[in-house]
XYZ file of C-alpha atoms in Angstrom:
457
model
C 0.019 0.049 -0.001
C 1.323 3.476 -0.947
C 1.476 6.147 1.802
C 0.395 9.666 0.834
C 1.606 12.925 2.353
C -0.562 15.861 2.922
C -0.087 18.116 -0.045
C -2.075 19.506 -3.056
C -0.986 16.555 -5.326
C -3.445 13.894 -6.344
C -2.238 10.666 -4.738
C -3.435 7.154 -4.879
C -3.282 4.270 -2.451
C -4.258 0.533 -2.863
C -5.404 -1.591 0.000
C -6.149 -5.344 -0.485
C -8.524 -7.303 1.789
C -8.689 -11.084 1.390
C -8.460 -14.323 3.218
C -5.442 -15.756 1.471
C -5.856 -19.253 3.089
C -7.145 -22.138 0.818
C -7.865 -25.714 1.821
C -5.925 -28.550 -0.093
C -7.250 -28.575 -3.661
C -8.733 -25.053 -3.261
C -8.328 -22.802 -6.198
C -10.570 -19.753 -6.123
C -8.986 -16.577 -4.535
C -11.270 -13.490 -3.928
C -9.957 -10.026 -2.888
C -11.462 -6.613 -2.407
C -9.195 -3.943 -3.653
C -9.892 -0.453 -2.176
C -8.466 2.440 -4.260
C -8.302 5.818 -2.691
C -7.388 9.182 -4.271
C -6.609 12.061 -2.097
C -5.255 15.621 -2.461
C -6.961 16.200 -5.769
C -10.499 17.292 -6.634
C -10.926 20.031 -3.956
C -7.360 21.519 -4.159
C -6.414 21.498 -7.775
C -3.300 20.514 -9.478
C -1.838 21.025 -12.952
C 0.972 19.195 -14.740
C 4.260 20.776 -13.944
C 7.484 19.936 -15.745
C 9.731 17.787 -13.601
C 7.560 18.159 -10.564
C 8.649 15.735 -7.665
C 6.111 13.204 -6.635
C 5.727 11.684 -3.232
C 4.750 7.929 -2.994
C 1.368 7.277 -4.664
C 1.365 10.800 -6.299
C 0.346 11.320 -9.858
C 3.663 12.192 -11.579
C 4.056 15.651 -12.940
C 1.146 17.103 -10.969
C 1.764 19.924 -8.557
C -0.243 22.470 -6.386
C -1.754 25.414 -8.151
C -4.481 25.614 -10.777
C -6.952 22.941 -11.401
C -6.463 20.606 -14.388
C -7.762 21.751 -17.710
C -11.284 20.356 -18.516
C -13.948 20.329 -21.327
C -17.614 19.567 -20.784
C -20.392 19.171 -23.399
C -23.993 19.402 -22.142
C -26.450 17.403 -24.322
C -30.000 18.549 -23.843
C -32.957 16.486 -25.195
C -35.085 18.890 -27.477
C -37.289 16.225 -28.946
C -41.018 16.864 -29.290
C -42.026 15.034 -26.048
C -40.050 17.574 -24.103
C -43.113 19.817 -24.585
C -45.398 17.565 -22.468
C -45.789 19.174 -20.161
C -44.263 22.469 -21.312
C -42.656 22.827 -17.936
C -40.237 20.057 -18.751
C -38.382 22.038 -21.359
C -38.260 24.998 -19.174
C -36.876 22.994 -16.259
C -34.278 21.433 -18.710
C -33.167 24.931 -19.877
C -32.974 26.114 -16.288
C -30.951 22.992 -15.169
C -28.575 23.463 -18.051
C -28.164 27.172 -17.131
C -27.384 26.184 -13.505
C -24.805 23.725 -14.636
C -23.165 26.387 -16.909
C -23.030 28.695 -13.777
C -21.109 25.991 -11.934
C -18.440 25.745 -14.602
C -15.014 26.680 -13.355
C -13.462 29.732 -15.222
C -11.377 28.586 -18.193
C -13.285 25.378 -18.680
C -13.944 24.689 -22.277
C -17.593 23.889 -22.915
C -20.495 23.517 -25.491
C -24.230 22.969 -25.438
C -25.683 20.386 -27.856
C -29.505 20.333 -28.642
C -30.450 16.666 -29.267
C -33.284 15.507 -31.442
C -33.114 12.981 -34.368
C -30.028 15.168 -35.347
C -27.544 16.872 -33.045
C -26.808 20.540 -33.221
C -24.276 22.507 -31.361
C -26.301 25.556 -30.297
C -23.458 27.177 -28.324
C -20.926 28.346 -29.329
C -22.213 26.917 -32.515
C -18.991 27.035 -34.584
C -17.894 23.456 -34.286
C -15.628 24.446 -31.399
C -15.764 24.845 -27.541
C -16.184 28.216 -25.688
C -13.930 29.146 -22.675
C -16.041 29.627 -19.562
C -16.046 33.272 -18.282
C -18.833 35.703 -17.306
C -19.350 36.618 -20.931
C -19.546 33.195 -22.561
C -21.691 31.851 -19.670
C -24.161 34.635 -20.319
C -24.086 34.088 -24.018
C -24.728 30.297 -23.462
C -27.708 30.949 -21.191
C -29.134 33.333 -23.810
C -28.775 30.480 -26.406
C -30.574 28.147 -24.055
C -33.561 30.511 -23.887
C -34.024 30.088 -27.640
C -34.282 26.290 -27.426
C -37.655 24.792 -28.209
C -38.899 21.246 -28.400
C -39.616 19.381 -31.767
C -38.355 16.295 -33.543
C -37.357 12.765 -32.692
C -34.607 11.115 -30.533
C -31.299 9.671 -31.887
C -28.934 9.669 -28.886
C -25.956 8.190 -30.866
C -25.816 11.331 -32.955
C -25.560 13.527 -29.816
C -22.680 11.500 -28.476
C -20.718 11.517 -31.758
C -21.066 15.307 -31.940
C -19.967 15.643 -28.225
C -16.967 13.327 -29.120
C -16.034 15.557 -32.050
C -16.178 18.727 -29.916
C -14.358 17.126 -26.918
C -11.792 15.463 -29.119
C -10.616 18.753 -30.554
C -9.733 20.123 -27.013
C -6.305 19.789 -25.624
C -7.339 19.193 -22.015
C -6.807 16.757 -19.148
C -10.500 15.947 -18.380
C -13.230 15.321 -21.042
C -16.787 14.925 -19.747
C -20.340 14.833 -21.147
C -23.687 15.384 -19.369
C -26.683 13.911 -21.225
C -30.438 14.545 -20.493
C -33.251 12.581 -22.254
C -36.969 12.180 -21.551
C -37.756 9.569 -24.138
C -36.750 6.326 -25.819
C -34.154 6.298 -28.604
C -36.661 5.721 -31.211
C -35.152 7.401 -34.252
C -31.991 5.276 -34.727
C -31.366 1.508 -34.611
C -30.067 0.029 -31.272
C -26.862 -1.070 -33.079
C -26.223 2.600 -34.076
C -26.364 3.717 -30.428
C -24.121 0.774 -29.484
C -21.679 1.760 -32.255
C -21.522 5.403 -31.025
C -20.871 4.198 -27.375
C -18.109 1.870 -28.676
C -16.435 4.760 -30.575
C -16.776 7.142 -27.548
C -15.688 4.818 -24.937
C -12.243 5.744 -23.427
C -12.456 9.211 -25.061
C -14.745 10.927 -22.531
C -16.759 10.110 -19.520
C -20.513 10.854 -19.503
C -23.204 11.177 -16.858
C -26.750 10.299 -18.175
C -30.074 11.373 -16.591
C -33.701 10.331 -17.526
C -36.246 13.002 -16.773
C -39.904 11.984 -16.227
C -41.026 8.353 -16.815
C -41.169 7.883 -20.660
C -37.538 6.815 -21.124
C -35.927 3.297 -21.096
C -33.933 2.531 -18.012
C -31.596 0.062 -19.767
C -30.782 2.685 -22.413
C -29.786 5.420 -19.987
C -27.866 3.032 -17.767
C -26.037 1.489 -20.644
C -24.773 5.030 -21.708
C -23.437 5.764 -18.316
C -21.919 2.337 -17.964
C -20.178 2.423 -21.324
C -18.804 5.831 -20.663
C -17.933 5.260 -16.985
C -20.302 7.949 -15.672
C -23.398 7.955 -13.395
C -26.949 7.283 -14.334
C -30.137 8.425 -12.437
C -33.720 9.329 -12.787
C -35.152 12.777 -12.133
C -38.858 11.791 -11.962
C -39.978 15.400 -11.260
C -38.466 17.866 -13.691
C -38.313 20.475 -10.937
C -35.436 18.538 -9.353
C -33.164 18.911 -12.499
C -31.390 22.131 -11.547
C -30.168 20.765 -8.262
C -29.104 17.532 -9.891
C -27.271 19.310 -12.833
C -25.525 21.577 -10.382
C -24.274 18.537 -8.384
C -23.254 16.647 -11.515
C -21.161 19.651 -12.765
C -19.637 20.206 -9.260
C -18.499 16.516 -9.396
C -17.201 16.843 -12.991
C -15.249 20.057 -11.931
C -13.723 17.997 -8.907
C -12.072 15.451 -11.259
C -8.338 15.715 -11.281
C -6.921 12.650 -13.146
C -8.450 10.940 -16.221
C -7.806 7.559 -17.958
C -6.649 5.743 -14.731
C -6.466 1.912 -15.405
C -6.572 -0.948 -12.974
C -3.734 -3.323 -14.223
C -3.931 -6.913 -13.230
C -0.800 -9.111 -13.673
C -1.153 -12.818 -13.001
C 1.487 -15.580 -12.956
C 1.502 -18.484 -15.303
C -1.478 -20.861 -14.778
C -3.687 -18.265 -13.113
C -7.143 -17.619 -14.709
C -9.065 -14.427 -14.190
C -12.727 -15.152 -13.291
C -13.865 -11.493 -12.993
C -12.946 -7.918 -12.219
C -15.782 -5.785 -10.928
C -16.240 -2.357 -9.382
C -18.376 -2.915 -6.341
C -18.518 0.448 -4.716
C -20.040 3.032 -5.052
C -21.887 1.069 -7.719
C -21.560 -2.444 -9.300
C -20.005 -2.389 -12.715
C -18.594 -5.499 -14.321
C -15.252 -4.626 -16.013
C -14.261 -8.117 -16.934
C -15.048 -7.771 -20.614
C -13.329 -4.353 -20.979
C -9.779 -5.679 -20.548
C -7.123 -4.521 -22.850
C -3.936 -6.519 -23.092
C -0.878 -4.719 -21.473
C 2.018 -7.057 -22.114
C 2.673 -10.696 -21.024
C -0.065 -11.888 -18.541
C -1.260 -8.318 -17.763
C -4.419 -6.557 -18.738
C -5.833 -3.094 -18.077
C -9.334 -2.292 -16.821
C -10.649 1.216 -17.300
C -11.825 3.242 -14.192
C -12.400 6.668 -15.777
C -11.673 9.944 -13.981
C -10.906 10.602 -10.300
C -11.247 13.298 -7.821
C -11.094 13.017 -4.109
C -12.804 9.601 -3.684
C -12.416 5.965 -2.834
C -13.786 2.903 -4.797
C -13.828 -0.765 -4.230
C -13.121 -3.550 -6.705
C -13.665 -7.320 -6.441
C -11.000 -9.385 -8.195
C -11.589 -13.140 -8.437
C -8.895 -15.524 -9.792
C -8.290 -19.374 -10.093
C -4.952 -20.480 -9.101
C -3.393 -23.836 -9.968
C -3.736 -26.460 -7.164
C -0.931 -26.834 -4.677
C 0.029 -28.752 -1.605
C -0.354 -27.786 2.092
C 2.152 -25.233 3.155
C 2.672 -23.888 -0.422
C 2.245 -20.169 -1.036
C 2.116 -18.148 -4.169
C 1.400 -14.629 -5.554
C -2.027 -15.004 -7.123
C -2.150 -11.521 -8.705
C -0.545 -8.031 -8.659
C -2.946 -5.170 -8.861
C -1.477 -1.793 -10.062
C -3.013 1.542 -10.775
C -1.759 2.854 -14.084
C -1.624 6.285 -15.695
C -0.761 6.195 -19.471
C 2.048 8.578 -20.550
C 0.318 11.681 -21.972
C 2.572 11.702 -25.067
C 1.758 8.031 -25.768
C 5.524 7.575 -26.327
C 6.775 6.636 -22.851
C 5.960 3.838 -20.346
C 2.841 4.279 -18.222
C 3.268 5.542 -14.664
C 2.487 3.101 -11.787
C 0.638 5.136 -9.213
C 0.274 2.386 -6.464
C -0.028 -1.348 -6.190
C -1.189 -4.277 -4.016
C -0.661 -7.997 -3.888
C -3.219 -10.807 -3.852
C -1.795 -14.006 -2.217
C -2.738 -17.689 -1.959
C -1.551 -19.878 0.966
C -2.647 -23.566 1.304
C -3.291 -24.757 4.796
C -4.886 -27.806 6.648
C -6.262 -25.374 9.269
C -9.994 -25.683 8.533
C -10.963 -22.511 10.411
C -8.389 -20.348 8.404
C -9.358 -21.854 5.101
C -13.204 -21.681 5.479
C -13.549 -18.170 6.914
C -14.762 -15.595 4.431
C -13.159 -12.085 4.557
C -15.908 -9.529 5.714
C -15.246 -7.201 2.766
C -15.485 -10.090 0.217
C -18.745 -11.376 1.839
C -20.260 -7.927 2.011
C -19.606 -7.051 -1.734
C -20.656 -10.585 -2.946
C -24.024 -9.825 -1.265
C -24.246 -6.321 -2.838
C -23.597 -7.667 -6.288
C -26.245 -10.324 -5.671
C -28.583 -7.608 -4.475
C -28.242 -5.634 -7.749
C -28.847 -8.771 -9.709
C -31.952 -9.845 -7.698
C -33.609 -6.423 -8.160
C -32.986 -6.386 -11.925
C -34.165 -10.096 -12.266
C -37.176 -9.384 -10.116
C -38.287 -6.312 -12.026
C -37.866 -8.124 -15.369
C -39.909 -11.052 -14.034
C -42.664 -8.624 -12.862
C -42.756 -6.957 -16.196
C -43.122 -10.319 -18.044
C -45.967 -11.396 -15.751
C -43.951 -13.950 -13.754
C -45.235 -12.759 -10.457
C -44.004 -15.821 -8.403
C -40.436 -15.294 -9.848
C -40.680 -11.618 -9.077
C -41.756 -12.204 -5.533
C -38.915 -14.633 -4.906
C -36.147 -12.369 -6.503
C -37.417 -9.101 -4.914
C -37.880 -10.980 -1.527
C -34.251 -11.975 -1.730
C -33.358 -8.381 -2.515
C -35.185 -7.174 0.502
C -33.377 -9.811 2.646
C -29.888 -8.843 1.322
C -30.544 -5.016 1.636
C -31.632 -5.574 5.212
C -28.699 -7.756 6.044
C -26.125 -5.353 4.723
C -27.620 -2.189 6.039
C -28.394 -0.814 2.537
C -31.232 1.467 3.722
C -31.556 3.585 0.628
C -32.204 0.421 -1.609
C -34.466 -0.982 1.132
C -36.552 2.073 1.011
C -36.931 1.843 -2.807
C -37.877 -1.815 -2.574
C -40.596 -0.981 -0.023
C -42.362 1.043 -2.784
C -42.615 -2.014 -5.007
C -43.291 -4.746 -2.464
C -44.957 -4.981 0.926
C -42.312 -6.275 3.310
C -43.756 -8.997 5.641
C -40.377 -10.066 7.157
C -37.159 -8.470 5.937
C -34.887 -10.967 7.646
C -36.361 -14.046 5.791
C -37.131 -12.014 2.605
C -40.908 -12.701 2.895
C -42.670 -10.046 0.765
C -45.845 -9.530 -1.306
C -45.924 -7.692 -4.686
C -47.790 -4.362 -4.476
C -50.928 -4.428 -6.618
C -50.269 -0.851 -7.895
C -46.749 0.641 -8.206
C -46.015 4.171 -9.416
C -43.958 3.975 -12.643
C -41.509 6.440 -11.202
C -40.909 4.211 -8.114
C -40.278 1.194 -10.226
C -37.941 3.028 -12.556
C -36.002 4.652 -9.623
C -35.494 1.149 -8.071
C -34.297 -0.179 -11.420
C -31.999 2.815 -12.130
C -30.345 2.761 -8.682
C -30.261 -1.030 -8.268
C -26.407 -1.115 -8.694
C -25.777 1.510 -5.921
C -24.053 -0.183 -2.972
C -23.164 0.620 0.629
C -19.590 0.289 1.750
C -18.360 -2.136 4.403
C -18.477 -0.672 7.959
C -14.766 -0.502 8.917
């Protein structure tokens, strides 16, 4: 684990929580890797030539100004945004509030999204630089936005990518608002757009009202390593947009990857982010030399996240010990020419023992997050079963979700579940499906199903 000193330099540490002991013949090794970034986000830091770094520090970053950033705000202007008319007004006000939150000097643009994408500010195919004048001009452009047309979100993302890609900045971020389904392009067009944008910028996605498709919005945020949420009441948009922009302005370091190196004979079962949300990264591996692969984690400010790494090691005899995996945090060389920087690393071990107590105890962190991942899956399966008319299946899955939420102390999720089921006994997961469920309540549960609570240390 890397130690960090108290300075204004973004620094990373890695802690590994596991039970390294396996019984004879045991092969599966599980570890929770906690990654913490401090000294960035709230204090600012900009690349300085030859800046000295303390252990765990991001090389080349020093105290001073914040890192350079660019943000594109994509606002749904399709016809449905006029029903009710307050929806469009709230969207304009929310975008204006987000623009007010931009840090001076941040590059930005506003895109109006329908079945086509149009950069409505600054409108010249480039980005504006945030200051009092450009913010006022952008808000004036917002006042002229009106609703009309269809929805083709892939075109919005591609335009955002073109605008952001032209900026020489450290952090590239998008904020996307939609109120409807992506009906004016084929699903494969949206998937292709997401594939081409992945790794180029991060993006937060919000669904407003209840006429949009949860899986569409969450898939956008997932592919672009951002957050997804519902704003059921359009009146709540301004507060949500302000918070999103504050978070975006707090990011200090982009393109951090989790690198997993494994010895010969070790197989990787999965790599998942498990806090603050569940996100399976297994399929996103890019090869990084012999027996090493990188998993993207996106942009970081002052924050901590947890990852679950599961590997299969070759069988070994009692008393044998091996390194099962080495987990490193990697920052690519900005020029693309040099070797990536290792920010911090931790080790996952395997030790074979005939001590039954040692080899059968489950590490509390591993047990907790295994339950949180199951909770997210149970909610999604339960809601899918409910939609398809399989009420017995829905009751069983949502009952299991209630049980897991209760056992882990995930009160936010428990509260959302109680709007979809009547809880008879949380401890045993005994529930009854509610006869009537508000659409907003069901969509909120589905959208937030992957949010987890951390282990109480």
